[in-house]
mmCIF file of C-alpha atoms in Angstrom:
data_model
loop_
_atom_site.group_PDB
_atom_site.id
_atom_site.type_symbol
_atom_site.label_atom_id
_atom_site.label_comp_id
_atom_site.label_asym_id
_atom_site.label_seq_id
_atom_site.Cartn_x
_atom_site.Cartn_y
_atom_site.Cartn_z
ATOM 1 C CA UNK A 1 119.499 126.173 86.885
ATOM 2 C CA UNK A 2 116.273 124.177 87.917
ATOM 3 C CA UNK A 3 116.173 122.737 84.747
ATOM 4 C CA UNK A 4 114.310 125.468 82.625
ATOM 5 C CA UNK A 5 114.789 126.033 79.135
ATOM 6 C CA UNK A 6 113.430 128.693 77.366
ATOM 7 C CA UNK A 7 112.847 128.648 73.260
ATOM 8 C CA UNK A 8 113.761 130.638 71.043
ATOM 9 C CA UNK A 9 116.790 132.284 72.739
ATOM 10 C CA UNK A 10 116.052 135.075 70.067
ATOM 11 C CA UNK A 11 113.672 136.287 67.729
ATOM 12 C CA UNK A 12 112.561 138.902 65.216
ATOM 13 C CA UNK A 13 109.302 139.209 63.898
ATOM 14 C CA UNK A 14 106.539 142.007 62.159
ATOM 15 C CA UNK A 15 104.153 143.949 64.131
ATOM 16 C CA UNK A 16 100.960 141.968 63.986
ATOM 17 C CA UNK A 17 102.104 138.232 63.504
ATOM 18 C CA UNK A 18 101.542 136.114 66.314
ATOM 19 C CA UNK A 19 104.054 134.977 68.405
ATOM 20 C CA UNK A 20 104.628 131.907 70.725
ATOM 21 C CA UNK A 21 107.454 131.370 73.345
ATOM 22 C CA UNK A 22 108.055 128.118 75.156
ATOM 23 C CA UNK A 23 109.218 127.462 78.637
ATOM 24 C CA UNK A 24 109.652 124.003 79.455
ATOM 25 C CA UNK A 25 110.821 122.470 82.732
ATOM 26 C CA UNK A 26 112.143 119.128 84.043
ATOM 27 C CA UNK A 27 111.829 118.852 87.690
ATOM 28 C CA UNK A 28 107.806 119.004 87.990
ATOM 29 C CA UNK A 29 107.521 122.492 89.581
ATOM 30 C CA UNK A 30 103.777 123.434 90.031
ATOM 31 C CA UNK A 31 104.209 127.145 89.755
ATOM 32 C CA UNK A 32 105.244 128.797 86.783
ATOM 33 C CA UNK A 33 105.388 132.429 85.141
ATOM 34 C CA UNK A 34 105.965 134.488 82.169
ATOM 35 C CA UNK A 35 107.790 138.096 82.835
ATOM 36 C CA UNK A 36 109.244 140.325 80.533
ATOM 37 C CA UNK A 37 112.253 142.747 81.682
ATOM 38 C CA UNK A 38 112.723 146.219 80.004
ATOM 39 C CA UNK A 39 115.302 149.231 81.235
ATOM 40 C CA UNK A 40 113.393 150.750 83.838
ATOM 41 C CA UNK A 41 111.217 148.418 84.983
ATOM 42 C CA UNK A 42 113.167 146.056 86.191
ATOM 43 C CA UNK A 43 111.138 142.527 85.996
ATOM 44 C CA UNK A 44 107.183 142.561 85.416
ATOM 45 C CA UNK A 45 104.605 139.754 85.703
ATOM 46 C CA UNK A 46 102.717 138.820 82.526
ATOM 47 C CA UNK A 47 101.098 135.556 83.321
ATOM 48 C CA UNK A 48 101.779 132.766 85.711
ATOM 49 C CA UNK A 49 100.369 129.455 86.406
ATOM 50 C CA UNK A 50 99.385 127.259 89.311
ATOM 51 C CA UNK A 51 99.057 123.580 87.739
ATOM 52 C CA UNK A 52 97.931 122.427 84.545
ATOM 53 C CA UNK A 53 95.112 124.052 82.754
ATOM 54 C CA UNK A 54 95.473 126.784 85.704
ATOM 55 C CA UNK A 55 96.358 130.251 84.828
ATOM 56 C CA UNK A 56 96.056 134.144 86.135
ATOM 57 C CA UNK A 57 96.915 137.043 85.389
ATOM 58 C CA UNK A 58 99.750 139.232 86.278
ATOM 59 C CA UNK A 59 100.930 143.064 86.036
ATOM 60 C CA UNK A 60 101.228 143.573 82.396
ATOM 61 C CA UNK A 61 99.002 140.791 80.909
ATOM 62 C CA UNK A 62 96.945 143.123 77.861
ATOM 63 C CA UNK A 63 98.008 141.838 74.823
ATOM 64 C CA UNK A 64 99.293 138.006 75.611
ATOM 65 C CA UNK A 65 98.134 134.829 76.312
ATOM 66 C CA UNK A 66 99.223 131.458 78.474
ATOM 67 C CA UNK A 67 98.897 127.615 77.983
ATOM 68 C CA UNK A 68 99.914 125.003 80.378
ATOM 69 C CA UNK A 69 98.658 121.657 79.045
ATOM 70 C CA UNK A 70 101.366 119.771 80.432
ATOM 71 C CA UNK A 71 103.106 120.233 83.932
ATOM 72 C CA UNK A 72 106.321 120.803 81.877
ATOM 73 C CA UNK A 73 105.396 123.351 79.493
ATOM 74 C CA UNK A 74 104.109 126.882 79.783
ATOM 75 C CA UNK A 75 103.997 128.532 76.487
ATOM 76 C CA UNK A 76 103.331 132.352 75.536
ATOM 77 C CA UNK A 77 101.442 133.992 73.076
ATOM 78 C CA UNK A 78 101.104 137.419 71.697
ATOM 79 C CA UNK A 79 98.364 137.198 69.284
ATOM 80 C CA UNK A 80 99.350 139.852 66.918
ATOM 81 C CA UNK A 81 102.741 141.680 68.244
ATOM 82 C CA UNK A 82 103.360 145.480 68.342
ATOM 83 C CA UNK A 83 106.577 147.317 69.129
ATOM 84 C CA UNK A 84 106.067 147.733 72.606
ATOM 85 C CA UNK A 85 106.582 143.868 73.066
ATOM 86 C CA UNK A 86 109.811 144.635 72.110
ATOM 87 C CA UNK A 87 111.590 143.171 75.619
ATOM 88 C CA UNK A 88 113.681 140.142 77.117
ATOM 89 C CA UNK A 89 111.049 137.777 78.297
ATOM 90 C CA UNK A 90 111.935 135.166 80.946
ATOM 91 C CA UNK A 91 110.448 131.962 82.246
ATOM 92 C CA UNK A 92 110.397 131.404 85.664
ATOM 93 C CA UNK A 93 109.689 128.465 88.329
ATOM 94 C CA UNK A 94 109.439 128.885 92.571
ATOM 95 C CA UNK A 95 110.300 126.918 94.854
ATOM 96 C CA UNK A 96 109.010 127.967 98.092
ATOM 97 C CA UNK A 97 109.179 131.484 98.128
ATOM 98 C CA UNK A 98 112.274 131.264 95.601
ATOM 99 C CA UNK A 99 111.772 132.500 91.815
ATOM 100 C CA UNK A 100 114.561 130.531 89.306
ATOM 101 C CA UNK A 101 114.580 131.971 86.044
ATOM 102 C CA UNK A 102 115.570 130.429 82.782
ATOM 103 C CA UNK A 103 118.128 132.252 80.234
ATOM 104 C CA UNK A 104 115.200 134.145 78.657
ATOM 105 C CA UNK A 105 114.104 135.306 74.897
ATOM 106 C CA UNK A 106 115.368 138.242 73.233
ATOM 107 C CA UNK A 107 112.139 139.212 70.986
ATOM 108 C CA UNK A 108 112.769 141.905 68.686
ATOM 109 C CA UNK A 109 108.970 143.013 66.532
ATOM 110 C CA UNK A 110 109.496 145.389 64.240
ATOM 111 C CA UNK B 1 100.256 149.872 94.835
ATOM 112 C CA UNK B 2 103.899 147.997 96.036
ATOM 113 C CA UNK B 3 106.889 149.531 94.648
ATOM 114 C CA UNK B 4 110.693 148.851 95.257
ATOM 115 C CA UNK B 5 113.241 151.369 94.313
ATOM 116 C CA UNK B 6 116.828 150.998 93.950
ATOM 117 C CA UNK B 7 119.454 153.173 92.481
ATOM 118 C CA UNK B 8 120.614 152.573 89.054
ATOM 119 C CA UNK B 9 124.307 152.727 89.151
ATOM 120 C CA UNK B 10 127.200 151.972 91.210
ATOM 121 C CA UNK B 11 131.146 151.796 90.818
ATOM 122 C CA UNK B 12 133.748 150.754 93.043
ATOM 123 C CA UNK B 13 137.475 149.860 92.882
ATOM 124 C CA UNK B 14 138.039 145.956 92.818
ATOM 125 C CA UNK B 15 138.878 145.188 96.495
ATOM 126 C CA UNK B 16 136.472 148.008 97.876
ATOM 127 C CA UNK B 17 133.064 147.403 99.795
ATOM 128 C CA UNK B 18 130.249 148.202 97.641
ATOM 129 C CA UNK B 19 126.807 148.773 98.744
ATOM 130 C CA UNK B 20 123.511 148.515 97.125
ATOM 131 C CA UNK B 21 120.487 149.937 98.714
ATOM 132 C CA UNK B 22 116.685 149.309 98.095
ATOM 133 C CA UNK B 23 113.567 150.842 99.150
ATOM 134 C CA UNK B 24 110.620 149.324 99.208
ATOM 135 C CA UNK B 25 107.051 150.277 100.196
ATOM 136 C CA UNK B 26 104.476 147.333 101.175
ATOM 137 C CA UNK B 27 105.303 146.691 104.966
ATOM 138 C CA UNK B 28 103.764 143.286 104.606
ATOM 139 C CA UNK B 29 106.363 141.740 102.785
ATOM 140 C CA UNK B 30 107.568 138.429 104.422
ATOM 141 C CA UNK B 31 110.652 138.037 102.579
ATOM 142 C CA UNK B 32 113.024 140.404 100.864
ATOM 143 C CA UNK B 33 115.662 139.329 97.822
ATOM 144 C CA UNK B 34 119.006 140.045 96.272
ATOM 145 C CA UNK B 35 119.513 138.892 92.999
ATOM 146 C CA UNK B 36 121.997 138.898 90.349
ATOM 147 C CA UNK B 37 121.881 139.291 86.675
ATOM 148 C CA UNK B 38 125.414 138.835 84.123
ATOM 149 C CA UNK B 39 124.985 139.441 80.835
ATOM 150 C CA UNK B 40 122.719 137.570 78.616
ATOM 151 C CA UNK B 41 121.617 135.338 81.662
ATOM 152 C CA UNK B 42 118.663 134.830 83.504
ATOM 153 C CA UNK B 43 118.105 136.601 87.339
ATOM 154 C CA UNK B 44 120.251 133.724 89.784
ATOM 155 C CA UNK B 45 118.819 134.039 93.323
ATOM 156 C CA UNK B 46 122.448 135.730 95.473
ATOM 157 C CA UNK B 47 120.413 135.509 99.003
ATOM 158 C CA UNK B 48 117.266 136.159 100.988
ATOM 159 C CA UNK B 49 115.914 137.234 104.073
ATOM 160 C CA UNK B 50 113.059 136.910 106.141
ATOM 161 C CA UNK B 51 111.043 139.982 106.969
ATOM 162 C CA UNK B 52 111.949 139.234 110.786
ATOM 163 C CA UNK B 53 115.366 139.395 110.628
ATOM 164 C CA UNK B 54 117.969 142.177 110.875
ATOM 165 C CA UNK B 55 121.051 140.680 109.392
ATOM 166 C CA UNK B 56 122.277 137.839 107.352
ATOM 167 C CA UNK B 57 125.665 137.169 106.611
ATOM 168 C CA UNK B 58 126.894 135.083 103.678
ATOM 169 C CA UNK B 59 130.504 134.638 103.065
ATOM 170 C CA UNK B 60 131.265 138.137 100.739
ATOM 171 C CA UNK B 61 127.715 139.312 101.269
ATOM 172 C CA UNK B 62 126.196 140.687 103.799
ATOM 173 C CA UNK B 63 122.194 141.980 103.667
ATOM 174 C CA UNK B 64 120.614 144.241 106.235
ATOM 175 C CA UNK B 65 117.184 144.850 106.908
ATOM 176 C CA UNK B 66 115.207 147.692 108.159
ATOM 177 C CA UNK B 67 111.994 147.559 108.699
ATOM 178 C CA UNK B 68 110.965 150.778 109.857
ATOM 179 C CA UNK B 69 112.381 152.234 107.052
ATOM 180 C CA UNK B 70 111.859 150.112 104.826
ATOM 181 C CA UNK B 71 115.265 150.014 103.630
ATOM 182 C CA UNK B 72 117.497 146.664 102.343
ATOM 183 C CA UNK B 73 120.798 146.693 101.403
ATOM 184 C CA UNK B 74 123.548 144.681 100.059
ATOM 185 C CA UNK B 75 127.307 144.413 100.983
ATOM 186 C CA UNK B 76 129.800 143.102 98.897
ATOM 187 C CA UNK B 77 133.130 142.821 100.482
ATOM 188 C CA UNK B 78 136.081 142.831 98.840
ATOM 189 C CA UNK B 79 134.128 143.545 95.576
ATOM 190 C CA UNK B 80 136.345 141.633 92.282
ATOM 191 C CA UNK B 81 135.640 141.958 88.619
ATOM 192 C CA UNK B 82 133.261 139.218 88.807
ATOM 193 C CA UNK B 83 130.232 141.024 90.744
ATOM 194 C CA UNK B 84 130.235 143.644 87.552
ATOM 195 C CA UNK B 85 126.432 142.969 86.976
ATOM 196 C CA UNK B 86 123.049 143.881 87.643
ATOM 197 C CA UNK B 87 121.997 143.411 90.837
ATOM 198 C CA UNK B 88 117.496 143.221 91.786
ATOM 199 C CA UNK B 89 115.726 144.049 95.032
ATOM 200 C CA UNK B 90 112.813 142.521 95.396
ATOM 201 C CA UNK B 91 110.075 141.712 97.725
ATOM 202 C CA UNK B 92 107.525 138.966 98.190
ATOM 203 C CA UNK B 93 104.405 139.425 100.212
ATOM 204 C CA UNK B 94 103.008 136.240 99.359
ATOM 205 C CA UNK B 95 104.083 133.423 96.807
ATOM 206 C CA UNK B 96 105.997 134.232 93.572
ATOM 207 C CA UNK B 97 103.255 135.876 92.084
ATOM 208 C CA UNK B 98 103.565 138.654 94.459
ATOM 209 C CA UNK B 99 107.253 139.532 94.241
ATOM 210 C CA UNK B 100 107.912 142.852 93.539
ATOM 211 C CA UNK B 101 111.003 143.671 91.188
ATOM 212 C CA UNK B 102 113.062 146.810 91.603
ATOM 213 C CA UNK B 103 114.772 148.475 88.388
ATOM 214 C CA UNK B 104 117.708 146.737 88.716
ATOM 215 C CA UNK B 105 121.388 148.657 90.063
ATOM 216 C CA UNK B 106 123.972 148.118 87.278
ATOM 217 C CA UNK B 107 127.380 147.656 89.506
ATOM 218 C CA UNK B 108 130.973 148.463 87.619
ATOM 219 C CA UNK B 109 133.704 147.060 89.267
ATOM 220 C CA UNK B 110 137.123 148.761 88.045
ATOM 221 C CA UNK B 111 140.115 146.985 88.562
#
């Protein structure tokens, strides 16, 4: 599973409180990335990272923020959530030109 | 922009071929993906090919590639209870930041 762990596994939460996921990884990958999957869409890229302290954006980025202070950790933010962040949001490493994706977050904001 | 479209259903009989096809649109894309998707899990990597290739073969699965079309698809042979998920096309045209995810085709397998 390349060694990614995402936290929470779920959560619920009220439009416009902020919101932070965690991806954390074990096997020093340098490239890491935040997508969220709804019906439809199939995956979409919110943020991703290149090393620590290194960041860009992606598709879908309006609305949420990255940290990477640590080679290990890329966290998530959504500063004040709405509805449409409603989605499964998954943490992802590559190898190469391979993407390995943790279990993901189930974030409900209502 | 890059897009990759895929069908969003598919059922076979358990033991039957099934076949999931992808279109996708950026003709730079250096490598093209299959992967798989069970219930509450993450996306697990099923196989890969390289943008100059026609054909890969790997055990139950086979992908084929063309590139004038721009069409992928993926076989399953003798297709079990087990491959009942969701199954992602994508393409890469540089680096995971550039992979491209289609919509995802939801196989049923009935036994």
């Amino acid at each position: 599973d390349a060694g990614i762990t995402q936290s929470p596994r779920h959560k619920v939460t009220e439009t416009g409180t902020p919101v932070t996921l965690r991806c954390h990884q074990t096997e020093n990958h340098r490239y890491m990335y935040w997508y969220r999957q709804d019906p439809g869409h199939g995956l979409r890229l919110i943020h991703y990272s290149y090393g620590v302290k290194d960041t860009d954006k992606g598709e879908v980025s309006d609305g949420y923020s990255v940290s990477r202070s640590k080679t290990e950790d890329f966290l998530l933010t959504l500063e004040s959530a709405t509805s449409s962040q409603t989605s499964v949001y998954f943490c992802a490493i590559s190898e190469g030109e391979k993407l390995f994706f943790g279990s993901g977050t189930q974030l409900s904001v209502l | 922009g890059e897009d990759v479209e895929q069908s969003l259903f598919l059922s076979v009989r358990e033991g039957d071929s099934s076949v999931i096809n992808c279109t996708y649109t950026d003709s730079s894309s250096t490598y093209l993906y299959w992967y798989k998707q069970e219930p509450g899990a993450g996306l697990q990597l099923l196989t890969y090919i390289f943008s100059n290739m026609d054909m890969k073969q790997d055990q139950r699965l086979t992908v084929l590639l063309n590139k004038k079309d721009k069409h992928l698809s993926l076989r399953i042979a003798d297709t079990q209870t087990g491959d009942s998920a969701i199954y992602f096309c994508a393409e890469s045209i540089g680096g995971g930041f550039k992979t491209i995810f289609g919509a995802g085709t939801r196989l049923f397998v009935k036994a």
